[in-house]
Coordinates of C-alpha atoms and ligand atoms in Angstrom, one line a residue:
M401 CA 128.6 107.1 107.6
I402 CA 125.3 108.8 107.9
D403 CA 122.1 107.6 106.5
P404 CA 121.0 109.2 103.5
A405 CA 117.2 107.5 103.7
P406 CA 115.8 110.7 105.1
I407 CA 117.1 113.1 102.6
N408 CA 115.9 110.6 99.8
E409 CA 112.7 110.5 101.3
A410 CA 112.4 114.1 101.0
I411 CA 113.3 114.0 97.2
R412 CA 110.6 111.1 96.9
R413 CA 108.1 112.9 98.6
A414 CA 108.6 116.1 96.3
S415 CA 109.2 114.2 93.0
P416 CA 109.2 110.5 92.7
A417 CA 110.4 111.0 89.1
L418 CA 113.5 112.6 90.7
D419 CA 114.0 109.9 93.3
A420 CA 113.9 107.4 90.6
A421 CA 116.3 109.3 88.4
L422 CA 119.2 109.0 91.1
S423 CA 122.0 107.1 90.4
D424 CA 123.7 104.7 93.1
V425 CA 126.1 107.5 94.1
G426 CA 123.3 110.4 93.8
R427 CA 121.4 108.3 96.5
R428 CA 124.3 107.5 98.7
S429 CA 125.5 111.3 98.8
I430 CA 124.8 113.2 101.9
F431 CA 126.9 116.3 103.1
P432 CA 128.6 114.8 106.3
P433 CA 128.5 116.7 109.5
D434 CA 132.1 116.8 109.5
I435 CA 134.9 119.7 109.3
P436 CA 133.1 122.1 106.9
F437 CA 129.5 121.6 108.8
Q438 CA 131.0 121.9 112.2
A439 CA 132.8 125.1 111.3
A440 CA 129.8 126.6 109.4
Q441 CA 127.9 126.0 112.8
A442 CA 130.5 128.0 114.6
R443 CA 131.0 130.9 112.3
G444 CA 130.5 134.3 114.4
K445 CA 131.2 132.5 117.8
R446 CA 133.4 134.4 120.3
Y447 CA 136.4 131.8 119.7
N448 CA 136.2 129.3 116.6
A449 CA 138.8 126.8 116.9
T450 CA 137.0 124.4 114.4
I451 CA 138.5 124.8 110.7
G452 CA 142.0 124.6 109.4
Q453 CA 142.8 127.7 108.0
I454 CA 145.3 130.2 109.4
T455 CA 143.8 133.4 110.7
D456 CA 145.2 136.3 112.8
G457 CA 143.2 134.6 115.3
G458 CA 140.0 136.8 115.3
G459 CA 138.7 135.3 112.0
Q460 CA 140.6 137.4 109.6
A461 CA 142.8 135.8 107.0
E462 CA 146.5 135.8 107.6
V463 CA 147.9 137.5 104.5
L464 CA 151.0 137.4 102.6
P465 CA 151.5 141.1 101.5
A466 CA 152.9 139.5 98.0
L467 CA 149.7 137.7 97.5
S468 CA 147.1 139.9 98.8
Q469 CA 148.6 143.0 96.9
T470 CA 147.3 141.5 93.8
L471 CA 143.6 141.7 94.8
A472 CA 141.7 145.0 94.4
L473 CA 138.8 144.6 96.7
P474 CA 136.8 147.5 98.1
S475 CA 136.7 146.3 101.8
S476 CA 138.7 144.3 104.4
E477 CA 135.7 141.9 104.8
D478 CA 135.6 141.2 100.9
H479 CA 139.4 140.9 101.0
N480 CA 139.0 138.3 103.8
R481 CA 136.2 136.3 102.4
A482 CA 138.5 136.0 98.8
M483 CA 141.5 134.8 100.8
L484 CA 139.6 132.3 103.2
Y485 CA 137.9 129.1 102.4
S486 CA 134.5 129.5 100.7
P487 CA 131.4 127.8 102.1
V488 CA 131.2 124.1 100.3
E489 CA 128.0 125.3 98.4
G490 CA 129.5 128.7 97.4
M491 CA 129.4 132.3 98.9
P492 CA 125.8 133.4 100.0
E493 CA 125.9 136.8 98.3
L494 CA 127.1 135.3 95.0
R495 CA 124.5 132.5 95.2
Q496 CA 122.0 135.2 95.7
L497 CA 123.2 137.5 92.9
W498 CA 123.6 134.8 90.5
R499 CA 119.8 133.8 91.1
E500 CA 118.9 137.2 90.3
W501 CA 121.1 137.4 87.2
Q502 CA 119.6 134.1 86.0
R503 CA 116.1 135.1 86.8
R504 CA 116.1 138.5 84.8
L505 CA 115.1 137.0 81.5
G506 CA 113.3 133.9 83.0
P507 CA 109.5 133.7 83.9
D508 CA 108.6 133.8 87.6
K509 CA 109.1 129.8 88.1
S510 CA 110.7 127.9 91.1
S511 CA 114.5 127.8 91.2
T512 CA 116.8 126.9 94.0
L513 CA 119.9 129.2 94.9
P514 CA 122.4 127.9 92.4
T515 CA 125.3 125.6 94.1
V516 CA 129.0 126.9 92.9
T517 CA 131.2 124.7 90.9
A518 CA 134.4 125.0 89.4
G519 CA 133.4 126.0 86.0
L520 CA 130.4 124.2 84.1
T521 CA 132.5 121.0 83.3
H522 CA 132.5 120.6 87.0
G523 CA 129.0 121.3 87.3
L524 CA 128.2 118.6 84.5
S525 CA 130.4 116.1 86.1
L526 CA 128.2 116.7 89.6
V527 CA 125.2 116.6 87.7
A528 CA 126.4 113.1 85.8
D529 CA 127.4 111.5 89.4
L530 CA 123.9 112.3 90.6
F531 CA 122.1 111.0 87.5
G532 CA 124.6 109.3 85.2
G533 CA 126.0 105.6 86.3
P534 CA 126.4 102.4 84.6
G535 CA 123.8 101.9 81.7
R536 CA 122.2 105.1 82.3
A537 CA 121.0 106.5 78.7
V538 CA 122.2 110.0 78.1
A539 CA 120.4 111.4 75.0
I540 CA 121.9 114.1 73.1
P541 CA 121.5 115.5 69.7
S542 CA 124.6 114.9 67.5
P543 CA 127.2 116.4 66.9
F544 CA 127.6 117.5 70.4
W545 CA 130.5 118.9 72.7
G546 CA 132.4 116.0 72.8
N547 CA 133.5 116.4 77.0
Y548 CA 130.0 115.1 77.5
R549 CA 131.4 111.6 76.8
Q550 CA 133.9 112.0 79.6
T551 CA 131.8 113.8 82.1
F552 CA 129.1 111.1 81.7
G553 CA 130.3 108.2 79.8
L554 CA 133.8 107.4 81.0
R555 CA 133.5 108.9 84.5
T556 CA 130.1 107.2 85.4
G557 CA 129.6 104.4 83.1
A558 CA 126.6 106.1 81.4
R559 CA 125.5 105.2 77.9
V560 CA 125.3 108.1 75.4
V561 CA 122.7 107.6 72.8
S562 CA 122.3 110.2 70.0
A563 CA 120.4 111.1 66.9
P564 CA 121.1 114.0 64.3
A565 CA 120.4 117.5 65.9
Y566 CA 119.7 118.9 62.2
R567 CA 117.2 117.5 59.8
G568 CA 117.0 119.2 56.2
A569 CA 117.5 123.0 57.0
G570 CA 116.4 122.9 60.5
Y571 CA 116.7 121.7 63.9
N572 CA 115.6 118.1 64.7
C573 CA 113.2 118.9 67.5
E574 CA 112.8 114.8 68.0
A575 CA 116.2 113.8 68.3
I576 CA 116.1 113.4 71.9
A577 CA 113.1 111.3 71.9
E578 CA 114.4 109.4 68.6
A579 CA 117.7 108.8 70.6
L580 CA 115.5 107.3 73.5
A581 CA 112.7 105.4 71.7
G582 CA 114.7 102.0 71.9
E583 CA 115.0 102.5 75.6
P584 CA 112.6 100.3 77.9
A585 CA 109.5 102.0 79.0
G586 CA 109.8 103.4 82.7
E587 CA 113.6 103.4 82.6
P588 CA 115.0 106.7 83.7
A589 CA 117.1 108.6 81.3
V590 CA 118.9 112.1 81.1
A591 CA 118.8 114.3 78.1
I592 CA 121.2 117.4 77.4
L593 CA 120.0 120.5 75.9
N594 CA 122.7 122.9 75.0
F595 CA 121.4 126.3 73.3
P596 CA 123.3 128.0 72.0
S597 CA 125.4 125.0 71.2
N598 CA 128.7 123.9 71.0
P599 CA 129.6 123.1 68.3
G600 CA 126.6 124.2 66.2
G601 CA 126.3 127.6 67.2
Y602 CA 122.6 127.0 67.1
S603 CA 119.5 127.8 69.4
A604 CA 115.9 126.4 68.8
T605 CA 113.7 129.1 67.5
V606 CA 110.5 129.9 69.4
D607 CA 108.7 127.6 67.1
E608 CA 111.1 124.7 67.2
R609 CA 111.0 125.0 71.1
R610 CA 107.3 124.7 71.2
R611 CA 107.9 121.3 69.2
L612 CA 110.8 120.3 71.1
R613 CA 108.9 120.7 74.4
T614 CA 106.0 118.8 73.3
S615 CA 108.5 116.2 72.1
L616 CA 110.1 116.0 75.6
L617 CA 106.8 115.9 77.4
T618 CA 105.9 112.4 75.3
V619 CA 109.5 111.0 76.6
A620 CA 108.4 112.1 79.9
D621 CA 105.1 110.1 79.6
Q622 CA 107.0 107.1 79.3
R623 CA 109.9 107.7 81.7
P624 CA 111.6 109.8 84.4
L625 CA 113.8 112.5 82.5
V626 CA 116.4 114.6 83.8
V627 CA 117.1 117.5 81.2
V628 CA 120.5 119.1 81.8
C629 CA 120.1 122.7 80.2
D630 CA 123.9 123.4 79.6
D631 CA 123.5 127.3 79.2
A632 CA 127.1 127.9 78.8
Y633 CA 126.5 130.5 76.1
A634 CA 123.3 131.8 77.8
G635 CA 122.2 135.2 76.3
L636 CA 124.3 135.1 72.9
V637 CA 121.6 135.2 70.6
Y638 CA 121.5 137.3 67.3
E639 CA 118.3 136.7 65.5
P640 CA 114.9 138.0 66.8
E641 CA 113.3 134.5 66.6
V642 CA 115.6 133.0 69.0
P643 CA 114.6 133.5 72.5
A644 CA 117.7 134.6 75.1
E645 CA 116.3 132.9 78.1
S646 CA 117.2 129.4 79.1
M647 CA 114.9 126.5 77.9
F648 CA 115.3 125.4 81.9
W649 CA 112.3 128.0 82.4
E650 CA 110.0 126.5 79.8
L651 CA 110.3 122.6 81.0
N652 CA 110.1 123.9 84.8
G653 CA 107.0 122.3 85.9
A654 CA 105.9 121.1 82.7
H655 CA 105.6 117.7 83.7
E656 CA 105.8 115.6 87.1
N657 CA 108.4 113.5 84.9
L658 CA 110.6 116.0 83.7
I659 CA 113.4 117.6 85.7
P660 CA 115.2 120.3 84.2
V661 CA 118.7 121.1 85.8
K662 CA 120.5 124.4 84.8
V663 CA 124.1 124.4 84.5
D664 CA 125.6 127.9 83.8
G665 CA 128.6 130.1 84.8
G666 CA 130.6 133.2 84.5
T667 CA 133.2 131.1 82.1
K668 CA 131.3 132.4 78.6
E669 CA 128.6 134.5 80.2
F670 CA 131.0 137.1 81.8
C671 CA 134.1 136.3 79.8
F672 CA 135.6 134.9 82.8
F673 CA 137.4 131.7 81.6
G674 CA 140.0 131.3 83.9
G675 CA 137.8 132.1 87.0
R676 CA 136.2 128.8 87.0
V677 CA 132.9 129.8 88.5
G678 CA 129.9 127.5 87.7
F679 CA 126.5 126.9 88.9
V680 CA 123.9 123.8 89.2
T681 CA 120.3 124.9 90.0
F682 CA 117.1 122.7 90.2
P683 CA 113.9 123.9 89.6
F684 CA 112.7 123.7 93.4
E685 CA 111.8 126.7 95.7
P686 CA 115.1 127.8 97.5
E687 CA 114.2 126.5 101.0
S688 CA 112.0 123.7 100.3
E689 CA 112.9 120.3 101.6
V690 CA 113.7 118.8 98.2
A691 CA 116.1 121.8 97.5
E692 CA 118.0 121.0 100.8
A693 CA 118.2 117.5 100.1
L694 CA 119.8 118.1 96.8
E695 CA 121.8 120.7 97.9
S696 CA 123.5 118.3 100.5
K697 CA 124.1 116.0 97.8
V698 CA 125.7 118.4 95.6
K699 CA 127.8 119.2 98.7
C700 CA 128.7 115.9 99.4
L701 CA 130.1 115.3 95.8
V702 CA 131.8 118.9 95.9
R703 CA 133.7 118.1 99.3
A704 CA 134.7 114.7 98.1
A705 CA 136.4 116.0 94.9
M706 CA 137.6 119.7 95.5
G707 CA 137.0 120.4 99.1
S708 CA 135.3 123.6 98.5
P709 CA 135.1 126.0 95.3
V710 CA 137.4 128.6 94.6
A711 CA 136.9 131.7 97.1
T712 CA 139.0 134.4 95.1
T713 CA 137.3 134.3 91.6
Q714 CA 133.8 133.9 93.4
M715 CA 134.6 137.3 95.2
M716 CA 135.5 138.8 91.8
L717 CA 132.2 137.6 90.3
V718 CA 130.2 139.1 93.2
Q719 CA 132.1 142.3 92.7
A720 CA 131.1 142.0 88.9
L721 CA 127.1 141.1 90.0
R722 CA 127.1 144.1 92.2
D723 CA 128.1 146.8 89.6
N724 CA 125.2 148.4 88.1
D725 CA 126.8 148.4 84.7
I726 CA 127.2 144.6 84.3
A727 CA 124.1 143.9 82.1
D728 CA 125.6 146.7 79.7
Q729 CA 129.0 145.0 79.6
V730 CA 127.6 141.9 78.8
E731 CA 125.6 143.4 76.1
T732 CA 128.6 144.9 74.4
V733 CA 130.1 141.8 74.2
R734 CA 126.9 140.3 72.7
E735 CA 127.2 143.0 70.2
L736 CA 130.7 142.4 69.4
L737 CA 130.1 138.8 68.4
E738 CA 126.9 139.6 66.7
K739 CA 129.1 141.6 64.2
R740 CA 131.2 138.9 63.6
Y741 CA 128.4 136.7 63.3
R742 CA 126.9 138.8 60.6
V743 CA 129.9 138.9 58.7
L744 CA 130.6 135.2 58.8
K745 CA 127.0 134.4 57.8
A746 CA 127.4 136.5 54.8
A747 CA 131.0 135.0 53.8
L748 CA 129.7 131.4 54.5
G749 CA 126.2 132.2 52.4
Q750 CA 128.7 132.3 49.2
V751 CA 130.9 129.6 49.4
D752 CA 130.9 126.8 46.9
R753 CA 128.2 124.1 48.2
T754 CA 129.9 121.5 46.1
L755 CA 132.9 121.7 48.6
L756 CA 131.4 122.8 52.0
R757 CA 127.9 123.1 53.6
P758 CA 127.3 125.7 56.6
L759 CA 124.7 124.0 58.9
P760 CA 122.1 126.3 60.4
F761 CA 123.5 128.7 62.9
N762 CA 122.3 131.6 64.8
S763 CA 123.7 132.1 68.2
G764 CA 126.6 131.5 70.6
C765 CA 130.4 131.1 69.2
F766 CA 130.4 128.7 66.7
A767 CA 129.6 127.8 62.7
L768 CA 129.7 124.4 61.9
I769 CA 130.5 123.3 58.5
E770 CA 129.8 119.9 56.8
L771 CA 132.3 118.6 54.3
A772 CA 130.3 117.3 51.2
R773 CA 130.4 113.6 51.2
E774 CA 130.8 113.1 47.5
L775 CA 134.6 114.6 48.0
G776 CA 135.7 111.9 50.1
V777 CA 138.0 114.3 52.1
D778 CA 138.3 113.9 56.0
A779 CA 137.9 116.6 58.4
D780 CA 140.8 116.1 60.2
N781 CA 142.8 116.1 56.8
V782 CA 141.3 119.4 56.3
R783 CA 142.4 120.8 59.5
R784 CA 145.9 119.5 59.2
Q785 CA 146.1 120.9 55.5
L786 CA 145.1 124.2 56.8
L787 CA 147.5 124.3 59.6
D788 CA 150.4 123.4 57.1
E789 CA 149.3 125.1 54.1
Q790 CA 147.0 128.1 55.2
D791 CA 148.3 129.2 58.2
T792 CA 144.7 128.6 59.8
G793 CA 143.4 126.7 62.6
V794 CA 139.8 125.0 62.9
I795 CA 138.8 122.1 65.1
A796 CA 137.7 119.0 63.4
I797 CA 134.8 116.9 64.7
G798 CA 134.2 113.2 63.5
E799 CA 135.0 112.7 59.9
R800 CA 132.5 115.3 58.3
F801 CA 132.5 118.4 60.5
L802 CA 134.7 121.6 60.9
R803 CA 134.2 124.1 63.8
L804 CA 135.0 127.9 63.2
A805 CA 134.7 129.8 66.3
F806 CA 134.0 133.0 65.4
C807 CA 134.1 134.2 68.7
S808 CA 137.9 134.3 68.7
V809 CA 138.5 136.0 65.4
R810 CA 138.3 139.5 64.1
A811 CA 135.3 140.5 61.7
S812 CA 137.5 141.9 59.3
D813 CA 139.6 138.4 59.1
L814 CA 136.5 136.2 58.6
D815 CA 136.1 136.7 54.9
E816 CA 139.7 135.5 54.5
I817 CA 139.2 132.5 56.6
V818 CA 136.4 131.5 54.8
A819 CA 138.4 131.7 51.4
R820 CA 141.2 129.8 53.2
L821 CA 138.9 127.0 54.1
G822 CA 137.4 126.9 50.9
R823 CA 141.1 126.6 49.2
G824 CA 142.0 123.8 51.7
I825 CA 139.2 121.7 51.1
G826 CA 139.3 122.2 47.2
E827 CA 143.0 121.4 47.3
L828 CA 142.4 118.1 49.2
A829 CA 139.5 117.0 46.9
R830 CA 141.9 117.7 43.9
R831 CA 144.4 115.6 45.5
G832 CA 142.4 112.9 46.2
T833 CA 140.7 112.8 42.6
A834 CA 144.4 112.7 41.1
Q835 CA 145.1 110.0 43.3
R836 CA 142.2 108.0 42.4
H837 CA 142.7 108.4 38.9
R838 CA 146.2 107.3 39.1
A839 CA 145.2 104.3 41.2
T840 CA 142.6 103.3 38.5
S841 CA 145.2 103.7 35.4
R842 CA 147.4 101.6 37.4
K843 CA 144.8 98.8 37.7
R844 CA 143.8 99.1 34.2
E845 CA 147.6 98.8 33.1
Ligands
LIG1266 C1 128.7 123.6 75.9 C2 129.5 123.8 76.9 N1 129.4 123.1 78.2 C3 130.4 123.4 79.0 C4 131.7 124.1 78.9 C5 132.5 124.0 79.8 O1 133.0 125.3 80.4 P1 134.0 125.7 81.4 O2 134.9 126.0 80.9 O3 133.2 126.6 82.4 O4 134.1 124.1 82.3 C6 131.9 124.3 77.5 C7 133.3 124.7 77.2 O5 133.6 125.1 76.2 C8 130.9 124.2 76.5 O6 131.0 124.7 75.3

């Protein structure tokens, strides 16, 4: 085992808060100087007998035609890179191009070269390994994407603490501060910001961001705080008061105790769901000591869990990012979703609020609907009744929420879906009332 003390020391020198926030696993991780390390050092040598990948003997992939003909890449070099092992940290060109893509909207703040992961879930699980761990408080405004419980809670033993994401008709900018209020002062914590959100389809507005930032700074006055910016749905915004850029940039350098970490990727931003290419980015200069120390830790964890990230889909993403038209293509998808968003907004604006209450939504892929408490109907019962009797699928969240993914429905179908939702809920509410009447009359008899 090599000693991680020198890289931990580099982290402590750059940021005592970051050092304090490392989990036991995070503290112990360091990229070992074994096969990938030694093979990377031998890249370009006349004879390279380091790595266990089958080549033509001169560094070119030994390809099976049946496989290679499935890839249309412009050069044999690209083809080669797609077929051979990727560096553990990801392909250099992809990391560079993705960094430029991330920074096209953000202010000129420090950010590392993003480390490549197998989709965002893997990126989140790496961050959980680094900063989670038994008992660590992870504050998430609720309702939230349920998989955070698995990535942080189940896998590392971290403790998810929560507070309502909405208050009245708007976003609750204090949710994270409220969730962490009972934690002992000085104890490091993690918070997750997810804008646009899943399941809410909500992003903080300019004004809400200002308040949220202030509130997070107050938390950081009391403890080291790692803020994970889960930017899965980055850029999918539809209202002028909602900024398109990640909060990562606004939090970057805002407080010595606050460390934003950006998790993003091609999954939703480039509609590349099956590609499984994600990234983890830290708020430091690319070649700084601390950036290298963090990269060593992430690489150690990537190597431990999956060897190295998928090369073929990284190469596809490189191709897309080289294309001058990529920003326009991404914008075309945003416009398509904006149309659906507007139709859904109008339809939900007219629903019977004694049955369902749409929560505020302004971005992303989803709308969240709260069932009126007085109806006494359970979200999963509604979901099943919609499947059985309305030929319609939605997601039930907890007892009172339904999530409607407008990203996967034609605009022309959204009115009908909302009508079915109303019918389904109404029907269940009527049955519930009838049952309650029968039970009361039986009691009286
Ligand atoms: C908020 C959020 N984060 C992360 C992910 C995971 O993305 P990926 O499919 O790249 O693992 C999702 C996927 O639905 C998501 O909604």
